[in-house]
PDB file of C-alpha atoms in Angstrom:
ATOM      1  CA  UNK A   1      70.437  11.669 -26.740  1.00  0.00           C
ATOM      2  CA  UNK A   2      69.144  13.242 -30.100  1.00  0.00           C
ATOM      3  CA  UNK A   3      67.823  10.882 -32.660  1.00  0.00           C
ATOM      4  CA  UNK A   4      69.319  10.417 -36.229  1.00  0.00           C
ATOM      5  CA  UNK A   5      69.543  14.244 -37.752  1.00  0.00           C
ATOM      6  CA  UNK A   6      69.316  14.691 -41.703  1.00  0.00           C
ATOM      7  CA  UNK A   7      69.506  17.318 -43.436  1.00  0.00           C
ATOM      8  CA  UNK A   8      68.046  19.256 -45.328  1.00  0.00           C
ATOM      9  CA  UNK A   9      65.017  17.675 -44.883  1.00  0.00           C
ATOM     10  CA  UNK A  10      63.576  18.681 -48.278  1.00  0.00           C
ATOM     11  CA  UNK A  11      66.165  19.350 -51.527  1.00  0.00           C
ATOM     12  CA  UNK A  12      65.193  20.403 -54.829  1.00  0.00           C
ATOM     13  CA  UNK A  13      67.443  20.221 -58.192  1.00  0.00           C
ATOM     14  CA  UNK A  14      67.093  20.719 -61.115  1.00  0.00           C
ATOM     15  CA  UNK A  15      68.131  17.904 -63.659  1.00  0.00           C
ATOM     16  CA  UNK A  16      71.979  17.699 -64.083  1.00  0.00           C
ATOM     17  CA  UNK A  17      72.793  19.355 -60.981  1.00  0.00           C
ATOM     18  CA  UNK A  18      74.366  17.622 -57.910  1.00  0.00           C
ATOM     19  CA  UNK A  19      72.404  16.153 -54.706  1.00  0.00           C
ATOM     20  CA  UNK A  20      74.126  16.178 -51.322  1.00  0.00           C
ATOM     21  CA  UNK A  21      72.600  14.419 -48.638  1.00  0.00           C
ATOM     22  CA  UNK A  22      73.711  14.480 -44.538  1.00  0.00           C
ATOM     23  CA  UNK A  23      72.951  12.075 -41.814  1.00  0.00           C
ATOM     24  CA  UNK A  24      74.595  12.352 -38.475  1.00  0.00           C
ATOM     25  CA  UNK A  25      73.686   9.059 -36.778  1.00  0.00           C
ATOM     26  CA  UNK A  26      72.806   8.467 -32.904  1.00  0.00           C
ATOM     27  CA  UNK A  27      75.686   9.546 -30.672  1.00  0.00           C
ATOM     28  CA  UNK A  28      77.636   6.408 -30.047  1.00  0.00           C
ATOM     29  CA  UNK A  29      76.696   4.658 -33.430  1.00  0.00           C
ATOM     30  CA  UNK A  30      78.692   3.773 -35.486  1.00  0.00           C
ATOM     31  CA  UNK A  31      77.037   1.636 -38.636  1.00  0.00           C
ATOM     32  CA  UNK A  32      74.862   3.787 -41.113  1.00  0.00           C
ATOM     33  CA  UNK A  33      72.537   2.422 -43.854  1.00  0.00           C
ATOM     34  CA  UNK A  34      70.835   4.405 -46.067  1.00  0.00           C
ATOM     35  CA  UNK A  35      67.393   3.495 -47.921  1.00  0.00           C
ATOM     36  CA  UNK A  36      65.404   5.102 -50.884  1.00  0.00           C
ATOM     37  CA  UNK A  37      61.599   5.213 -50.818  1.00  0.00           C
ATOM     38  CA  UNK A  38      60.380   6.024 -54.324  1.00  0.00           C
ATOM     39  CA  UNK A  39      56.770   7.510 -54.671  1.00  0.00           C
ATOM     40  CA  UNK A  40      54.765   4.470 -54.255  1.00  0.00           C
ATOM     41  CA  UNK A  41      57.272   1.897 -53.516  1.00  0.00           C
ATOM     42  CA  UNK A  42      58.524   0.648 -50.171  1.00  0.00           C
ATOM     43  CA  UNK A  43      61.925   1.147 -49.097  1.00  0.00           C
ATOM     44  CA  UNK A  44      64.750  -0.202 -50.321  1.00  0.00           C
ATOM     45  CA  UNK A  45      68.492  -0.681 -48.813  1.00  0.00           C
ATOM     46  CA  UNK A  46      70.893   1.410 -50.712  1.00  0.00           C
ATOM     47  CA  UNK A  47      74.366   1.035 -48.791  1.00  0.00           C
ATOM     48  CA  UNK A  48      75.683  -0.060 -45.117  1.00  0.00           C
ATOM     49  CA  UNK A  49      79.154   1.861 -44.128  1.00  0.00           C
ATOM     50  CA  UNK A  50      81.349   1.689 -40.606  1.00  0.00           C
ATOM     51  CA  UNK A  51      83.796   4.699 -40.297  1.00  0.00           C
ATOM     52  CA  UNK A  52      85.503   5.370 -43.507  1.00  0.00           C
ATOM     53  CA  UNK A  53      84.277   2.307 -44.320  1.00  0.00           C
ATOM     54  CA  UNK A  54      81.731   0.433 -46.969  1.00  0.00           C
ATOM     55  CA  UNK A  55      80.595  -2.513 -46.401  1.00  0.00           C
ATOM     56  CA  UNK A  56      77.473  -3.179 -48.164  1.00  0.00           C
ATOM     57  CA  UNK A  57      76.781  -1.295 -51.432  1.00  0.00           C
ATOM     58  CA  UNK A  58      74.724  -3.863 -53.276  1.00  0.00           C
ATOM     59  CA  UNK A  59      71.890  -1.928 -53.416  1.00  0.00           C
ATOM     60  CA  UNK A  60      73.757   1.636 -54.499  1.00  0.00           C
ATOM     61  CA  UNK A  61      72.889   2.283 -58.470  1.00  0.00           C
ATOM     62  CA  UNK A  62      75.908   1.453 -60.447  1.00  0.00           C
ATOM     63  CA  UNK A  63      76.628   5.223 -61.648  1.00  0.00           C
ATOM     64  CA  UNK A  64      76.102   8.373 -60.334  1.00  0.00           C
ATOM     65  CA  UNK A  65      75.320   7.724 -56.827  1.00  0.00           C
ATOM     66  CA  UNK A  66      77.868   7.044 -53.709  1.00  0.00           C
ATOM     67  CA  UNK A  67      78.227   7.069 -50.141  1.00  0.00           C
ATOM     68  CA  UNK A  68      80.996   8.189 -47.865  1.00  0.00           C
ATOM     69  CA  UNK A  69      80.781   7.711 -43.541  1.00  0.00           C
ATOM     70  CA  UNK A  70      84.310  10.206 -42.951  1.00  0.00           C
ATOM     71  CA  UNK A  71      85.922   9.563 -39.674  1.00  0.00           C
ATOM     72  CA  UNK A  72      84.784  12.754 -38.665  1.00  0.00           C
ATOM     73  CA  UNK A  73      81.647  14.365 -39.891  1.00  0.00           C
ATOM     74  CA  UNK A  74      78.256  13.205 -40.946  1.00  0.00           C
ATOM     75  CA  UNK A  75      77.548  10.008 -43.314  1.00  0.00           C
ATOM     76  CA  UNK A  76      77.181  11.525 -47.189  1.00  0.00           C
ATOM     77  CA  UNK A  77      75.056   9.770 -50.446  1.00  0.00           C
ATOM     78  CA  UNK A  78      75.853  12.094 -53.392  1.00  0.00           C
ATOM     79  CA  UNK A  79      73.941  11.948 -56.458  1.00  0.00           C
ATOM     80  CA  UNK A  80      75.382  13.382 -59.350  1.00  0.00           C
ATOM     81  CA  UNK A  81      73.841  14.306 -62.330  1.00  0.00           C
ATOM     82  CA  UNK A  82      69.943  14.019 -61.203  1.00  0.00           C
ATOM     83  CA  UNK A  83      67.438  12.942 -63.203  1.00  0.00           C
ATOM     84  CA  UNK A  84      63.487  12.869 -62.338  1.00  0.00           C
ATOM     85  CA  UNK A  85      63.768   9.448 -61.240  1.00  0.00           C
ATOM     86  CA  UNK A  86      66.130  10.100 -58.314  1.00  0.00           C
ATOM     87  CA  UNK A  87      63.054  11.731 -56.577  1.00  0.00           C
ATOM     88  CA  UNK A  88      62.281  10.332 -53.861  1.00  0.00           C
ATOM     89  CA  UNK A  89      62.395   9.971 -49.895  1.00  0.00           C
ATOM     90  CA  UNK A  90      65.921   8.953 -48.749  1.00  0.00           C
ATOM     91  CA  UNK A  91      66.404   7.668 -44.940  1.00  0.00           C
ATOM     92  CA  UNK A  92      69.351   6.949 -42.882  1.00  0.00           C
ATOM     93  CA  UNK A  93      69.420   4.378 -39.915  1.00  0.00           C
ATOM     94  CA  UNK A  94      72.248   3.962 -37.370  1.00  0.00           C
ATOM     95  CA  UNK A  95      72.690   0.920 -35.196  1.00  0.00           C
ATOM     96  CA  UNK A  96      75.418   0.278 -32.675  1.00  0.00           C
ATOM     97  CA  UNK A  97      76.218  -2.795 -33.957  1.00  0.00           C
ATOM     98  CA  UNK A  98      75.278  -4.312 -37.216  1.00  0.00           C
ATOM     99  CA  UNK A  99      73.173  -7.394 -35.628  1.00  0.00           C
ATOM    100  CA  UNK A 100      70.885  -8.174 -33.219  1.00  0.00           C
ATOM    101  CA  UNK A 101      69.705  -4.391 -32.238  1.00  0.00           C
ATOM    102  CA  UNK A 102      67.247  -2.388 -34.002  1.00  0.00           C
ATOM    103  CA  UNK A 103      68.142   0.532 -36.496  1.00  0.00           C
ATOM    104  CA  UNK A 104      67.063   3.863 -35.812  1.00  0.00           C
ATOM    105  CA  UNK A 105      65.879   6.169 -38.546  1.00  0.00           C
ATOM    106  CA  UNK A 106      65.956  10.037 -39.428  1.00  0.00           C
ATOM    107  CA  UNK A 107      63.510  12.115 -40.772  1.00  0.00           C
ATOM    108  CA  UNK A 108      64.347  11.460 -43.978  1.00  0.00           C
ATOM    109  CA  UNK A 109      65.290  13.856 -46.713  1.00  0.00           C
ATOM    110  CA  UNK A 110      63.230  14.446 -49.607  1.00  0.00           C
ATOM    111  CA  UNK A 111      64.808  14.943 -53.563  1.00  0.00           C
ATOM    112  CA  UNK A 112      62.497  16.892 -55.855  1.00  0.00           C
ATOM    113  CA  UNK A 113      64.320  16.565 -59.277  1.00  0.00           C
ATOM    114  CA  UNK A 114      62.666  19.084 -61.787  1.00  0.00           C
TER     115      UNK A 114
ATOM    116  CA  UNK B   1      66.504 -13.369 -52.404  1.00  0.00           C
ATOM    117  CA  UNK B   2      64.957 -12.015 -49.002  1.00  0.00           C
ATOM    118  CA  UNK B   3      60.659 -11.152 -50.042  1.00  0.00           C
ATOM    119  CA  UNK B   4      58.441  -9.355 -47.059  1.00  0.00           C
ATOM    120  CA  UNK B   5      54.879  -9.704 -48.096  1.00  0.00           C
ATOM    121  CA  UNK B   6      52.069  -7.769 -45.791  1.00  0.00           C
ATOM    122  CA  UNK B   7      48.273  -8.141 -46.279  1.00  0.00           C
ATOM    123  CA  UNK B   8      46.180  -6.202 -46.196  1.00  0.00           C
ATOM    124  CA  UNK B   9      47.417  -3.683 -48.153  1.00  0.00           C
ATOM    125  CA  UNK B  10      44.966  -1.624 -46.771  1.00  0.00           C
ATOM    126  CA  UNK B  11      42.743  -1.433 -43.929  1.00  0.00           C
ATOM    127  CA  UNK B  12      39.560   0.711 -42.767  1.00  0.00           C
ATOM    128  CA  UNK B  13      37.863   0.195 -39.617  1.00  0.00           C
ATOM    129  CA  UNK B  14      35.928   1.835 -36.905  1.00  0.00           C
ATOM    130  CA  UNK B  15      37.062   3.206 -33.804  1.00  0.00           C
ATOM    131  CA  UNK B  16      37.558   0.690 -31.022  1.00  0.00           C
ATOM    132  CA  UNK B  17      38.105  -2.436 -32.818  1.00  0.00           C
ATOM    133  CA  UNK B  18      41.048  -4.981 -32.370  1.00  0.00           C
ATOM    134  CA  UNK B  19      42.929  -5.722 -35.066  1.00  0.00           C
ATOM    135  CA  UNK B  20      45.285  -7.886 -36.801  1.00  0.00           C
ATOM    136  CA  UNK B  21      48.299  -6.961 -39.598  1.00  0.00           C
ATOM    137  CA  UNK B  22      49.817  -9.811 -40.499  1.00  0.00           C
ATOM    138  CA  UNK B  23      53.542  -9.887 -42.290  1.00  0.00           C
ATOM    139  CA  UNK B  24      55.268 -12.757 -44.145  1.00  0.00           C
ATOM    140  CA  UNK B  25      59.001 -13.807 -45.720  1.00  0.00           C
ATOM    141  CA  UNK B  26      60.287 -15.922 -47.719  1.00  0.00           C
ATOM    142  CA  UNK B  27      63.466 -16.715 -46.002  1.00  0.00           C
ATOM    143  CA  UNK B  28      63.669 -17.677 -42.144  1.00  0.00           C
ATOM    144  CA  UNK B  29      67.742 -17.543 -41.334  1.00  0.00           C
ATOM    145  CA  UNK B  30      66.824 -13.480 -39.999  1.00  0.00           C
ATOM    146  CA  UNK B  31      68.428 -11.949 -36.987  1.00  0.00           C
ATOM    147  CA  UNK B  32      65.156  -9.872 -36.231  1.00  0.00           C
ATOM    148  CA  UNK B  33      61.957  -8.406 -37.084  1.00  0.00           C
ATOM    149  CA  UNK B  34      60.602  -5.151 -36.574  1.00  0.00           C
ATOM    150  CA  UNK B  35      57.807  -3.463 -36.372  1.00  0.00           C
ATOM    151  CA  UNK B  36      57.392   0.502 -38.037  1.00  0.00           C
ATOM    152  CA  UNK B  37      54.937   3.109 -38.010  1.00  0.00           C
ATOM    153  CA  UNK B  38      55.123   5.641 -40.960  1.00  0.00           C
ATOM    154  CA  UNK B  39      52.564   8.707 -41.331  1.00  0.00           C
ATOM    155  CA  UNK B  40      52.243  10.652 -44.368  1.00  0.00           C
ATOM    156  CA  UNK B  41      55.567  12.506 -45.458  1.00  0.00           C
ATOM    157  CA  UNK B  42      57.288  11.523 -42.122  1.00  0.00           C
ATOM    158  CA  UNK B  43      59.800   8.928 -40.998  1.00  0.00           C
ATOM    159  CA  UNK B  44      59.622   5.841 -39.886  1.00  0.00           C
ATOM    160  CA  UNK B  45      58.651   5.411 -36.127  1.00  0.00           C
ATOM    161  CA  UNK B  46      59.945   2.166 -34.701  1.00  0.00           C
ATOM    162  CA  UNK B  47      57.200   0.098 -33.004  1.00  0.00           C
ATOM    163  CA  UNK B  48      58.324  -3.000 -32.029  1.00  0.00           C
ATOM    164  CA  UNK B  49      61.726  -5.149 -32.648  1.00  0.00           C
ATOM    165  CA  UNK B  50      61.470  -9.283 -31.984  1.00  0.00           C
ATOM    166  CA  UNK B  51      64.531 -10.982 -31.703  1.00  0.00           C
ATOM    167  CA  UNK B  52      64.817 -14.654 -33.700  1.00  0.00           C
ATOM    168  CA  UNK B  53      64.802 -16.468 -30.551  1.00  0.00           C
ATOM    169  CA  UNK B  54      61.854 -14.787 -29.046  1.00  0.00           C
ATOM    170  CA  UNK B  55      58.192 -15.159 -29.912  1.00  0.00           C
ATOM    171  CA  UNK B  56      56.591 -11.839 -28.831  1.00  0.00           C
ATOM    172  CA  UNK B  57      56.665  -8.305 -27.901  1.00  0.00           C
ATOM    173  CA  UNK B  58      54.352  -5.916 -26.395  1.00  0.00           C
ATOM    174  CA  UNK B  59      54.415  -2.257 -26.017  1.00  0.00           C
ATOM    175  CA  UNK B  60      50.619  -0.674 -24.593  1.00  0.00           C
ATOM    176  CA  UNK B  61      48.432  -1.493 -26.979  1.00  0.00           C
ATOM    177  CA  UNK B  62      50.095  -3.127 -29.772  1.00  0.00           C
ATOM    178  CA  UNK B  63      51.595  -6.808 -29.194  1.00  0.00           C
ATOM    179  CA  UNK B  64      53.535  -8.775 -32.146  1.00  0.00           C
ATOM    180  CA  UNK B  65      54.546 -12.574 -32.404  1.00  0.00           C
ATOM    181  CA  UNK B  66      56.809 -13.906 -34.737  1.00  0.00           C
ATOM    182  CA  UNK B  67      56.760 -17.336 -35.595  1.00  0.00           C
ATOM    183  CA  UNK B  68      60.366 -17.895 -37.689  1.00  0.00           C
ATOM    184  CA  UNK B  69      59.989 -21.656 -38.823  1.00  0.00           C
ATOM    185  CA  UNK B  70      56.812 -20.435 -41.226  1.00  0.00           C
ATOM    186  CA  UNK B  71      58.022 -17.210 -41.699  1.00  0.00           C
ATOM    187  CA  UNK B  72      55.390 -15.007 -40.240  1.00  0.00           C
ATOM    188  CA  UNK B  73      54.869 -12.383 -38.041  1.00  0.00           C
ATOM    189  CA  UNK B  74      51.449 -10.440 -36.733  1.00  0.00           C
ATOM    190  CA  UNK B  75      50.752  -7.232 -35.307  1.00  0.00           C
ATOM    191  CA  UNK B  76      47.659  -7.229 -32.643  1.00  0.00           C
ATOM    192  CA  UNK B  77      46.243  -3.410 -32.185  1.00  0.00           C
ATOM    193  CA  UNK B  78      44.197  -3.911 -29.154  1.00  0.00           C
ATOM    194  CA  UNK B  79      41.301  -1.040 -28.979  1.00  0.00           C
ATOM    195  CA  UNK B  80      42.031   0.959 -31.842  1.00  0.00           C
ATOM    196  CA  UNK B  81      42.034   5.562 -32.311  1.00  0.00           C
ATOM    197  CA  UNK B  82      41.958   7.185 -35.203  1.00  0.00           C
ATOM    198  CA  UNK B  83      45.343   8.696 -34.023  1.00  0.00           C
ATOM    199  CA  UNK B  84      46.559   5.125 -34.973  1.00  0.00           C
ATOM    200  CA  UNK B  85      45.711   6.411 -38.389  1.00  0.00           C
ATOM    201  CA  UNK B  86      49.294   5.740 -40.606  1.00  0.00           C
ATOM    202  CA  UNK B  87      51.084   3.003 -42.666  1.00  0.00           C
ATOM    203  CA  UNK B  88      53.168   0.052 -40.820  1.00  0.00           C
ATOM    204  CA  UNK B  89      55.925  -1.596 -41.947  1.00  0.00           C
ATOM    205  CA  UNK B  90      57.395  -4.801 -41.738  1.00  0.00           C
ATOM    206  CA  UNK B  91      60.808  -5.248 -41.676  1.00  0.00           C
ATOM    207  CA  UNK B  92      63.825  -7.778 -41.370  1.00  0.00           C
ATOM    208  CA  UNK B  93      66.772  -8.175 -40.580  1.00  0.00           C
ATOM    209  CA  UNK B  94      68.880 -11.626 -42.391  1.00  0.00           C
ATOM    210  CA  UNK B  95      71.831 -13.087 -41.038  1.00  0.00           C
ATOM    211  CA  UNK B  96      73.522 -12.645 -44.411  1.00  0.00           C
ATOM    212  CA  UNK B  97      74.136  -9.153 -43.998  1.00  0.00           C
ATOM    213  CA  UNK B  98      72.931  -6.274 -42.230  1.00  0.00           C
ATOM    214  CA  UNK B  99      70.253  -4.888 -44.139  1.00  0.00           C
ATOM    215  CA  UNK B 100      66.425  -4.583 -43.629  1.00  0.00           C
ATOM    216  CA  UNK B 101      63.990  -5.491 -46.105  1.00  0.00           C
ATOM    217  CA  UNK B 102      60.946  -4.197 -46.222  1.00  0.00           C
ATOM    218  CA  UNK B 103      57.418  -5.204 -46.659  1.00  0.00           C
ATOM    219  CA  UNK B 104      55.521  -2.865 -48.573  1.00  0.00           C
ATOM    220  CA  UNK B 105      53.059  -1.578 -45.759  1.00  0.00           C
ATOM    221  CA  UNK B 106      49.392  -1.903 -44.797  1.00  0.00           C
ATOM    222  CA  UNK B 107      47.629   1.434 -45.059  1.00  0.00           C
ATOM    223  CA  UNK B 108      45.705   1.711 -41.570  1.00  0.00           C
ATOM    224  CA  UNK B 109      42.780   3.885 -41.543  1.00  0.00           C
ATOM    225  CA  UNK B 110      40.290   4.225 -37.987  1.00  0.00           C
ATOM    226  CA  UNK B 111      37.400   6.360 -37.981  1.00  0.00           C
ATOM    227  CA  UNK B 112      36.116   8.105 -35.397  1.00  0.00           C
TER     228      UNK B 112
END
């Protein structure tokens, strides 16, 4: 059973331009968080979604980011519009359930903004 | 508002010794803790996950407790290698939602 995949594991853009981050969670998971690391911060829940669902975005910035988990596919968080502050590690987790068991995380993917 | 605290914030030691990270929060109405390992640039490793209604875990060396009416949780390193070298995270999980909040990490160094 392979472990959460993201990808690409390392992204660079320039300011302006458009981030597109992929996370295909555990096979038979179906809840995917997402979670921002900023350089010497800990991390920090971003959003929670179910299939084509969102359930949790309280901790998404207001503009320019979102998050889509399509029934089919990998789990999405688009930035638009970077700026140097987006840079930073982002991490998806999958669970099978929302409660009681642990989340698993991916590699990560890391957003250079220049 | 959910707060992990962990102290220390760092940690040196020599190889071999036992050692204790300890991890506190604010709020006790959580569904779990656990227990992460990150090294530099990596991902998080999951260590150890301690339901609300249990009081321990172990996995080889490493052994956590949880104590939810005062909010804190340790992590015991029994015999300590430099391999175990990295940053750990504490993290939990509240019944108000589903998300884990993080502690912001105790920087573990052992030399050889």
């Amino acid at each position: 059973n392979a472990g959460v995949m993201q990808n690409p594991r390392h992204l660079v853009r320039r300011r302006g331009q458009e981030a597109r981050l992929r996370c295909s969670p555990m096979k038979g998971h179906s809840h995917v968080y997402w979670y921002r690391q900023l350089p010497e911060e800990g991390l920090k829940f971003m959003v929670y979604l179910q299939k084509e669902n969102i359930i949790d975005e309280s901790g998404m910035p207001k503009e320019r980011f979102s998050a889509e988990f399509p029934k089919e596919g990998p789990s999405i968080l688009r930035i638009q519009q970077v700026v140097r502050g987006d840079s930073a590690a982002y991490f998806c987790a999958s669970s099978p359930t929302p409660y009681t068991y642990e989340q698993y995380f991916g590699p990560g993917t890391r957003l250079t903004v220049t | 508002k959910q707060e992990v605290t962990q102290i220390p914030a760092a940690l040196s030691v020599p190889e071999g010794e036992n050692l204790v990270l300890n991890c506190s929060f604010t709020d006790s109405a959580i569904y779990n803790l656990q227990w992460f390992r990150q090294d530099p640039g990596k991902g998080l490793t999951s260590l150890l996950l301690i339901q609300s209604s249990q009081r321990e875990q172990t996995s080889g060396r490493l052994n956590a407790s949880l104590d939810k009416s005062s909010g804190r949780s340790t992590l015991y390193i029994a015999a300590s290698q430099p391999g175990d070298s990295a940053t750990y995270l504490c993290a939990v999980l509240e019944t108000s939602g589903s998300r884990l909040t993080f502690g912001e990490g105790t920087q573990l160094t052992v030399n050889p």
